[in-house]
């Protein structure tokens, strides 16, 4: 198997960064997330390839927190779209865990299927290569195995790294993977490696039948109890590797400006509030229910897979200790009175 | 109608609007104006619509909103009847003829005009809710032989708030085999027509359900009570059609917010048979 020796890691990242923006998990000041290798500051930032999940997922590489759609020039009755934006420059996500790869697979379904292709997402994603990092030792909040993710062989990865101690086994999975492998031809070595055995999951989650059961639980009283602690802060949607809802807004300075899109959250009251004041999800509970039904039922119904990838981030960041695993358990245990 | 395998009908950049010129503006009520737009070179329109489809209207420096687009027989211009309810519509109401704005679309699935052939049509609308139904009504009159008796029941808060008065009082009542009933919520000095809410007026008129299709649009509270009335009158869930509204941003089933269950109203709707809505969570 090809192996990337850990002492050649920076050389490899430098090499890849010659032709692409390379997003790598790192601790940057107080933030941890996927930042570009070019922004890495020796001695200050810390590479986090060994950590299971950094705070922010790599979704910003293909779906930035804000991105411009088009430029506007407006003068009196005249108005023009003077520029449209599409970022087709190469980008690589290096070290994404299986749950985060699944997040991008889910966004592919949302943005690229069902009639319309989102041109902004398509541009970035077409130029994107995913180098995943296989997980052999699930963490205390991991339950990707219950959410249709294979954490050792994540579907959608172009290359899969396998940590074998002093190096990473380098498993090529696609043509895009071949292309980045070719860039590292001088760095990768051919070696005999022994892949580690996967350790058992600590969380024991059973999602089977949950999407189907939820169909009859929209008005179930359990939502009142489960939603009660929620303060609708939106942290769960911010750190989620698969939350993709967005808002479209405009920024003008006098006669010039641009329309852009930005991450949005179903936790916020304005998200679904209509101009006339009506809001189908005006109450906190209604928004809470929407989020979990979207994750566990609606997305599965529409696209065939859940929108939760089992990464566990939302359980860690929630200020009121709302836990999607306990919600899945509560749904499993709930009695439905006809 | 829900259609899970949409064929892509968009441009390469579906979120980028076409620039059009406002060629006419008509005051429909004190807070409803119709905006007529055309390509800036004066030739034609950026897209054609089927009855019930929508377009995203952009006042570029301000914002965008999804608006029902009126079906025209000769698609020479697009018409959007827009009620002033918020920031964007307030600004739109201040523009003048000649202003360039943006439109993108068409979005959603229109009314099932073919399914309804041979049926008696009962159109029930309140307020600005007549705007989407007006497309279907106009379509029926253009293809008059395809449809049976046409009954139009329309109400608004006051006489001044009645939209499309010329059609309501002059054009539509002259059509063959057609009855138009108009009501306002409260009595007024210069109104000698019916006074009362749409649902009770509907029950009073009581159009027979046999071989009929009812098409409903209006404020949520009106829709709720009209559906109850129709059920009482013997209309089955597959004889009732409505068109929904939710907040929308993208129009192409991506941005998330207009979902009801696993349906996106912008893409899979906005037109639904009641029997389809019964399968969705009660958020409509």
Tab-separated table of C-alpha atoms in Angstrom, chain A:
chain	number	residue	atom	x	y	z
A	1	UNK	CA	0.000	0.000	0.000
A	2	UNK	CA	1.098	3.568	-0.635
A	3	UNK	CA	2.006	5.329	2.593
A	4	UNK	CA	2.361	9.006	3.480
A	5	UNK	CA	4.955	9.124	6.214
A	6	UNK	CA	3.926	11.493	9.027
A	7	UNK	CA	7.294	13.273	8.916
A	8	UNK	CA	6.533	14.190	5.303
A	9	UNK	CA	3.086	15.528	6.117
A	10	UNK	CA	3.985	19.222	5.843
A	11	UNK	CA	5.887	18.562	2.632
A	12	UNK	CA	2.797	16.866	1.219
A	13	UNK	CA	0.477	19.670	2.354
A	14	UNK	CA	2.843	22.248	0.860
A	15	UNK	CA	2.901	20.326	-2.385
A	16	UNK	CA	-0.902	20.035	-2.558
A	17	UNK	CA	-1.239	23.732	-1.681
A	18	UNK	CA	0.746	24.641	-4.812
A	19	UNK	CA	-2.289	23.834	-6.943
A	20	UNK	CA	-5.246	24.006	-4.546
A	21	UNK	CA	-6.576	25.463	-1.340
A	22	UNK	CA	-6.109	22.646	1.154
A	23	UNK	CA	-8.509	22.634	4.105
A	24	UNK	CA	-6.965	20.874	7.092
A	25	UNK	CA	-8.361	20.347	10.590
A	26	UNK	CA	-6.497	22.616	12.952
A	27	UNK	CA	-6.691	24.545	16.171
A	28	UNK	CA	-6.388	28.204	15.294
A	29	UNK	CA	-6.448	30.440	18.312
A	30	UNK	CA	-9.651	29.611	20.128
A	31	UNK	CA	-11.228	28.064	17.038
A	32	UNK	CA	-10.925	24.565	15.761
A	33	UNK	CA	-12.104	23.718	12.311
A	34	UNK	CA	-10.953	23.253	8.749
A	35	UNK	CA	-8.705	26.117	7.723
A	36	UNK	CA	-6.450	26.426	4.712
A	37	UNK	CA	-2.945	25.052	5.029
A	38	UNK	CA	-1.665	28.354	3.640
A	39	UNK	CA	-3.050	30.059	6.740
A	40	UNK	CA	-1.256	27.642	9.091
A	41	UNK	CA	1.140	29.465	11.384
A	42	UNK	CA	3.936	27.337	12.722
A	43	UNK	CA	4.218	27.548	16.478
A	44	UNK	CA	0.751	29.053	16.913
A	45	UNK	CA	-1.672	26.774	15.112
A	46	UNK	CA	-1.916	23.093	15.751
A	47	UNK	CA	-2.731	20.383	13.224
A	48	UNK	CA	-5.620	18.280	14.479
A	49	UNK	CA	-5.479	15.210	12.271
A	50	UNK	CA	-5.321	12.954	15.325
A	51	UNK	CA	-8.418	14.482	16.887
A	52	UNK	CA	-11.669	12.841	15.927
A	53	UNK	CA	-13.740	15.908	15.207
A	54	UNK	CA	-12.722	19.501	15.266
A	55	UNK	CA	-15.352	21.994	16.329
A	56	UNK	CA	-16.384	23.088	12.833
A	57	UNK	CA	-16.959	20.649	10.019
A	58	UNK	CA	-15.305	21.064	6.606
A	59	UNK	CA	-18.585	22.055	4.947
A	60	UNK	CA	-17.239	25.598	4.480
A	61	UNK	CA	-14.878	24.263	1.785
A	62	UNK	CA	-17.800	23.478	-0.525
A	63	UNK	CA	-20.496	25.657	1.065
A	64	UNK	CA	-18.899	28.771	2.562
A	65	UNK	CA	-20.586	30.545	5.412
A	66	UNK	CA	-21.187	33.450	3.067
A	67	UNK	CA	-20.650	33.658	-0.676
A	68	UNK	CA	-21.519	36.203	-3.319
A	69	UNK	CA	-24.012	35.282	-6.030
A	70	UNK	CA	-23.892	38.370	-8.254
A	71	UNK	CA	-22.932	41.995	-8.314
A	72	UNK	CA	-25.529	44.753	-8.711
A	73	UNK	CA	-25.201	48.190	-10.267
A	74	UNK	CA	-28.314	50.302	-9.722
A	75	UNK	CA	-28.830	53.853	-10.859
A	76	UNK	CA	-32.311	55.355	-10.971
A	77	UNK	CA	-34.524	53.075	-13.053
A	78	UNK	CA	-31.524	51.272	-14.519
A	79	UNK	CA	-30.228	48.164	-12.844
A	80	UNK	CA	-27.660	45.670	-14.014
A	81	UNK	CA	-26.138	42.444	-12.866
A	82	UNK	CA	-22.546	43.315	-13.594
A	83	UNK	CA	-20.918	40.107	-12.437
A	84	UNK	CA	-21.827	36.594	-11.392
A	85	UNK	CA	-19.649	34.644	-9.013
A	86	UNK	CA	-18.644	31.023	-9.291
A	87	UNK	CA	-15.586	29.655	-7.578
A	88	UNK	CA	-14.069	26.884	-9.677
A	89	UNK	CA	-10.608	26.998	-8.137
A	90	UNK	CA	-9.326	23.651	-6.901
A	91	UNK	CA	-9.810	22.821	-3.249
A	92	UNK	CA	-8.940	19.773	-1.189
A	93	UNK	CA	-10.365	18.709	2.133
A	94	UNK	CA	-7.558	16.845	3.864
A	95	UNK	CA	-8.368	14.586	6.799
A	96	UNK	CA	-12.176	14.686	6.849
A	97	UNK	CA	-13.723	12.014	9.048
A	98	UNK	CA	-16.360	9.680	7.635
A	99	UNK	CA	-19.217	11.592	9.265
A	100	UNK	CA	-18.079	14.808	7.599
A	101	UNK	CA	-17.693	13.100	4.230
A	102	UNK	CA	-21.272	11.882	4.637
A	103	UNK	CA	-22.315	15.471	5.365
A	104	UNK	CA	-20.992	16.492	1.955
A	105	UNK	CA	-22.646	13.482	0.312
A	106	UNK	CA	-25.945	14.655	1.810
A	107	UNK	CA	-25.360	18.200	0.538
A	108	UNK	CA	-24.641	16.746	-2.912
A	109	UNK	CA	-28.132	15.254	-2.851
A	110	UNK	CA	-29.721	18.502	-1.730
A	111	UNK	CA	-27.830	20.843	-4.060
A	112	UNK	CA	-27.359	18.700	-7.143
A	113	UNK	CA	-30.479	16.521	-7.467
A	114	UNK	CA	-34.255	16.958	-7.716
A	115	UNK	CA	-34.483	19.135	-10.774
A	116	UNK	CA	-32.186	22.059	-10.176
A	117	UNK	CA	-28.439	22.100	-9.823
A	118	UNK	CA	-27.143	24.819	-7.569
A	119	UNK	CA	-24.477	26.402	-9.769
A	120	UNK	CA	-22.440	27.882	-6.906
A	121	UNK	CA	-22.239	24.601	-5.040
A	122	UNK	CA	-21.630	22.643	-8.218
A	123	UNK	CA	-18.657	24.834	-9.152
A	124	UNK	CA	-16.973	24.400	-5.802
A	125	UNK	CA	-17.810	20.729	-5.458
A	126	UNK	CA	-16.589	19.890	-8.992
A	127	UNK	CA	-13.225	21.361	-8.075
A	128	UNK	CA	-13.188	19.641	-4.674
A	129	UNK	CA	-11.269	16.515	-3.688
A	130	UNK	CA	-11.906	14.750	-0.404
A	131	UNK	CA	-9.031	13.030	1.360
A	132	UNK	CA	-10.747	11.269	4.247
A	133	UNK	CA	-9.192	10.046	7.453
A	134	UNK	CA	-10.483	6.615	8.498
A	135	UNK	CA	-11.641	6.252	12.110
A	136	UNK	CA	-10.589	3.127	13.978
A	137	UNK	CA	-11.368	4.334	17.482
A	138	UNK	CA	-14.820	5.915	17.827
A	139	UNK	CA	-15.105	8.678	20.416
A	140	UNK	CA	-17.578	9.044	23.259
A	141	UNK	CA	-20.092	10.999	21.121
A	142	UNK	CA	-19.694	9.078	17.863
A	143	UNK	CA	-22.619	7.157	16.433
A	144	UNK	CA	-22.008	7.367	12.691
A	145	UNK	CA	-22.380	3.591	12.447
A	146	UNK	CA	-26.081	4.069	13.216
A	147	UNK	CA	-26.474	6.765	10.533
A	148	UNK	CA	-25.439	4.887	7.395
A	149	UNK	CA	-21.764	5.912	7.587
A	150	UNK	CA	-18.801	3.588	7.204
A	151	UNK	CA	-16.127	5.389	9.198
A	152	UNK	CA	-13.273	3.240	7.824
A	153	UNK	CA	-14.348	3.288	4.177
A	154	UNK	CA	-16.524	6.404	3.831
A	155	UNK	CA	-18.437	6.519	0.555
A	156	UNK	CA	-17.617	9.623	-1.451
A	157	UNK	CA	-13.994	9.961	-0.357
A	158	UNK	CA	-11.480	10.301	-3.197
A	159	UNK	CA	-8.604	9.097	-1.045
A	160	UNK	CA	-8.801	7.430	2.355
A	161	UNK	CA	-6.007	7.824	4.887
A	162	UNK	CA	-5.451	4.976	7.334
A	163	UNK	CA	-3.389	5.911	10.389
A	164	UNK	CA	-0.781	3.175	10.800
A	165	UNK	CA	1.337	4.839	13.473
A	166	UNK	CA	4.225	6.608	11.784
A	167	UNK	CA	2.346	7.146	8.549
A	168	UNK	CA	-0.960	7.136	6.729
A	169	UNK	CA	-1.915	4.280	4.450
A	170	UNK	CA	-3.031	6.035	1.247
A	171	UNK	CA	-5.988	4.348	-0.404
A	172	UNK	CA	-7.085	5.853	-3.717
A	173	UNK	CA	-10.829	5.630	-4.423
A	174	UNK	CA	-11.524	7.720	-7.516
A	175	UNK	CA	-10.081	9.556	-10.504
A	176	UNK	CA	-9.888	12.732	-8.450
A	177	UNK	CA	-7.990	10.678	-5.897
A	178	UNK	CA	-5.582	9.503	-8.622
A	179	UNK	CA	-4.990	13.108	-9.608
A	180	UNK	CA	-3.922	14.223	-6.121
A	181	UNK	CA	-1.911	11.042	-5.711
A	182	UNK	CA	0.033	11.900	-8.854
A	183	UNK	CA	0.957	15.256	-7.278
A	184	UNK	CA	2.556	13.393	-4.384
A	185	UNK	CA	4.314	10.722	-6.459
A	186	UNK	CA	7.714	11.688	-5.028
A	187	UNK	CA	6.492	11.732	-1.454
A	188	UNK	CA	4.336	8.611	-1.129
A	189	UNK	CA	6.195	5.369	-0.442
A	190	UNK	CA	5.174	1.798	-1.158
A	191	UNK	CA	5.173	-0.190	2.084
A	192	UNK	CA	3.673	-3.212	3.777
A	193	UNK	CA	1.256	-1.935	6.387
A	194	UNK	CA	-1.026	-3.547	8.909
A	195	UNK	CA	-4.299	-1.690	9.250
A	196	UNK	CA	-5.572	-1.343	12.813
A	197	UNK	CA	-8.676	-3.154	14.044
A	198	UNK	CA	-11.737	-0.982	14.623
A	199	UNK	CA	-12.645	-0.537	18.294
A	200	UNK	CA	-16.260	-0.829	19.408
A	201	UNK	CA	-18.563	2.195	19.458
A	202	UNK	CA	-19.256	3.616	22.902
A	203	UNK	CA	-22.653	5.043	21.925
A	204	UNK	CA	-25.229	2.418	21.164
A	205	UNK	CA	-27.768	3.973	18.817
A	206	UNK	CA	-30.514	2.224	16.893
A	207	UNK	CA	-31.964	4.419	14.129
A	208	UNK	CA	-33.758	1.553	12.411
A	209	UNK	CA	-37.444	2.276	11.901
A	210	UNK	CA	-37.171	5.797	13.369
A	211	UNK	CA	-37.937	7.646	10.112
A	212	UNK	CA	-40.998	5.478	9.571
A	213	UNK	CA	-42.208	5.782	13.153
A	214	UNK	CA	-41.827	9.568	13.130
A	215	UNK	CA	-44.446	9.790	10.381
A	216	UNK	CA	-47.062	9.198	13.059
A	217	UNK	CA	-45.448	11.344	15.726
A	218	UNK	CA	-45.778	14.900	14.421
A	219	UNK	CA	-48.293	15.764	17.115
A	220	UNK	CA	-46.831	13.492	19.770
A	221	UNK	CA	-46.597	15.061	23.245
A	222	UNK	CA	-42.934	14.059	23.540
A	223	UNK	CA	-41.954	17.119	21.467
A	224	UNK	CA	-43.106	19.437	24.257
A	225	UNK	CA	-40.851	17.727	26.732
A	226	UNK	CA	-37.873	17.327	24.415
A	227	UNK	CA	-38.019	20.907	23.137
A	228	UNK	CA	-38.499	22.519	26.524
A	229	UNK	CA	-34.789	23.220	27.230
A	230	UNK	CA	-34.070	24.498	23.690
A	231	UNK	CA	-33.196	28.200	23.508
A	232	UNK	CA	-33.084	28.222	19.669
A	233	UNK	CA	-29.508	29.483	19.662
A	234	UNK	CA	-28.695	27.703	16.393
A	235	UNK	CA	-25.325	26.339	17.509
A	236	UNK	CA	-26.332	22.819	16.474
A	237	UNK	CA	-27.013	23.940	12.911
A	238	UNK	CA	-23.787	25.953	12.763
A	239	UNK	CA	-21.493	23.055	13.661
A	240	UNK	CA	-23.525	20.401	11.833
A	241	UNK	CA	-21.638	18.911	8.868
A	242	UNK	CA	-24.851	18.471	6.886
A	243	UNK	CA	-27.048	21.473	7.786
A	244	UNK	CA	-27.225	23.340	4.503
A	245	UNK	CA	-30.146	25.798	4.796
A	246	UNK	CA	-29.273	29.235	3.533
A	247	UNK	CA	-30.592	32.755	3.349
A	248	UNK	CA	-30.195	35.148	0.420
A	249	UNK	CA	-29.508	38.778	1.290
A	250	UNK	CA	-28.298	41.913	-0.416
A	251	UNK	CA	-25.576	44.393	0.483
A	252	UNK	CA	-25.542	47.795	-1.200
A	253	UNK	CA	-23.261	50.787	-0.878
A	254	UNK	CA	-25.171	53.471	-2.722
A	255	UNK	CA	-25.435	52.304	-6.317
A	256	UNK	CA	-23.141	49.309	-6.053
A	257	UNK	CA	-23.556	46.078	-4.203
A	258	UNK	CA	-24.033	42.380	-4.395
A	259	UNK	CA	-26.472	39.638	-3.544
A	260	UNK	CA	-25.030	36.878	-1.402
A	261	UNK	CA	-26.086	33.813	0.426
A	262	UNK	CA	-25.273	32.879	3.952
A	263	UNK	CA	-25.828	29.930	6.263
A	264	UNK	CA	-29.209	30.117	7.933
A	265	UNK	CA	-30.787	28.165	10.732
A	266	UNK	CA	-34.240	26.661	11.150
A	267	UNK	CA	-33.830	27.512	14.830
A	268	UNK	CA	-34.392	31.204	14.132
A	269	UNK	CA	-37.823	32.780	14.194
A	270	UNK	CA	-37.251	34.809	11.001
A	271	UNK	CA	-36.299	31.714	9.071
A	272	UNK	CA	-39.873	30.906	8.081
A	273	UNK	CA	-41.643	34.152	9.048
A	274	UNK	CA	-43.628	35.525	6.154
A	275	UNK	CA	-43.822	39.173	5.142
A	276	UNK	CA	-47.401	39.470	6.374
A	277	UNK	CA	-46.338	38.253	9.823
A	278	UNK	CA	-47.555	34.658	9.606
A	279	UNK	CA	-45.176	31.929	10.638
A	280	UNK	CA	-45.856	28.203	10.325
A	281	UNK	CA	-43.082	27.561	12.844
A	282	UNK	CA	-43.417	30.575	15.100
A	283	UNK	CA	-43.070	28.614	18.345
A	284	UNK	CA	-39.764	27.310	19.645
A	285	UNK	CA	-41.117	23.784	19.836
A	286	UNK	CA	-42.187	23.904	16.199
A	287	UNK	CA	-38.701	24.865	15.098
A	288	UNK	CA	-37.097	22.240	17.315
A	289	UNK	CA	-39.379	19.580	15.872
A	290	UNK	CA	-38.640	20.765	12.334
A	291	UNK	CA	-34.912	20.346	12.877
A	292	UNK	CA	-35.097	16.830	14.207
A	293	UNK	CA	-37.743	15.697	11.749
A	294	UNK	CA	-35.655	17.102	8.885
A	295	UNK	CA	-32.617	15.213	10.157
A	296	UNK	CA	-34.318	11.942	10.949
A	297	UNK	CA	-37.426	11.731	8.756
A	298	UNK	CA	-37.954	14.310	6.000
A	299	UNK	CA	-34.520	14.126	4.369
A	300	UNK	CA	-34.633	10.347	4.478
A	301	UNK	CA	-38.046	10.369	2.807
A	302	UNK	CA	-36.894	12.721	0.081
A	303	UNK	CA	-33.330	11.567	-0.561
A	304	UNK	CA	-33.149	8.070	0.938
A	305	UNK	CA	-30.667	8.740	3.726
A	306	UNK	CA	-30.818	10.601	7.048
A	307	UNK	CA	-29.418	14.119	7.335
A	308	UNK	CA	-27.678	13.287	10.607
A	309	UNK	CA	-24.235	11.752	10.169
A	310	UNK	CA	-23.615	10.764	13.791
A	311	UNK	CA	-20.679	13.148	14.314
A	312	UNK	CA	-21.866	14.138	17.787
A	313	UNK	CA	-20.980	17.840	17.478
A	314	UNK	CA	-24.456	19.149	18.293
A	315	UNK	CA	-24.472	17.209	21.558
A	316	UNK	CA	-21.176	18.811	22.563
A	317	UNK	CA	-22.040	22.413	21.713
A	318	UNK	CA	-25.635	22.530	22.945
A	319	UNK	CA	-25.806	24.915	25.912
A	320	UNK	CA	-28.840	23.106	27.293
A	321	UNK	CA	-27.619	19.562	26.805
A	322	UNK	CA	-30.042	18.546	24.077
A	323	UNK	CA	-28.830	15.253	22.735
A	324	UNK	CA	-29.915	13.775	19.418
A	325	UNK	CA	-29.076	10.274	20.626
A	326	UNK	CA	-31.527	10.644	23.480
A	327	UNK	CA	-34.091	11.992	21.000
A	328	UNK	CA	-33.670	8.931	18.809
A	329	UNK	CA	-34.027	6.767	21.935
A	330	UNK	CA	-37.133	8.683	23.024
A	331	UNK	CA	-38.713	8.190	19.606
A	332	UNK	CA	-37.905	4.474	19.714
A	333	UNK	CA	-39.477	4.149	23.153
A	334	UNK	CA	-42.487	6.414	22.593
A	335	UNK	CA	-45.919	4.929	22.595
A	336	UNK	CA	-48.220	6.044	19.851
A	337	UNK	CA	-51.846	6.290	20.812
A	338	UNK	CA	-53.999	5.953	17.766
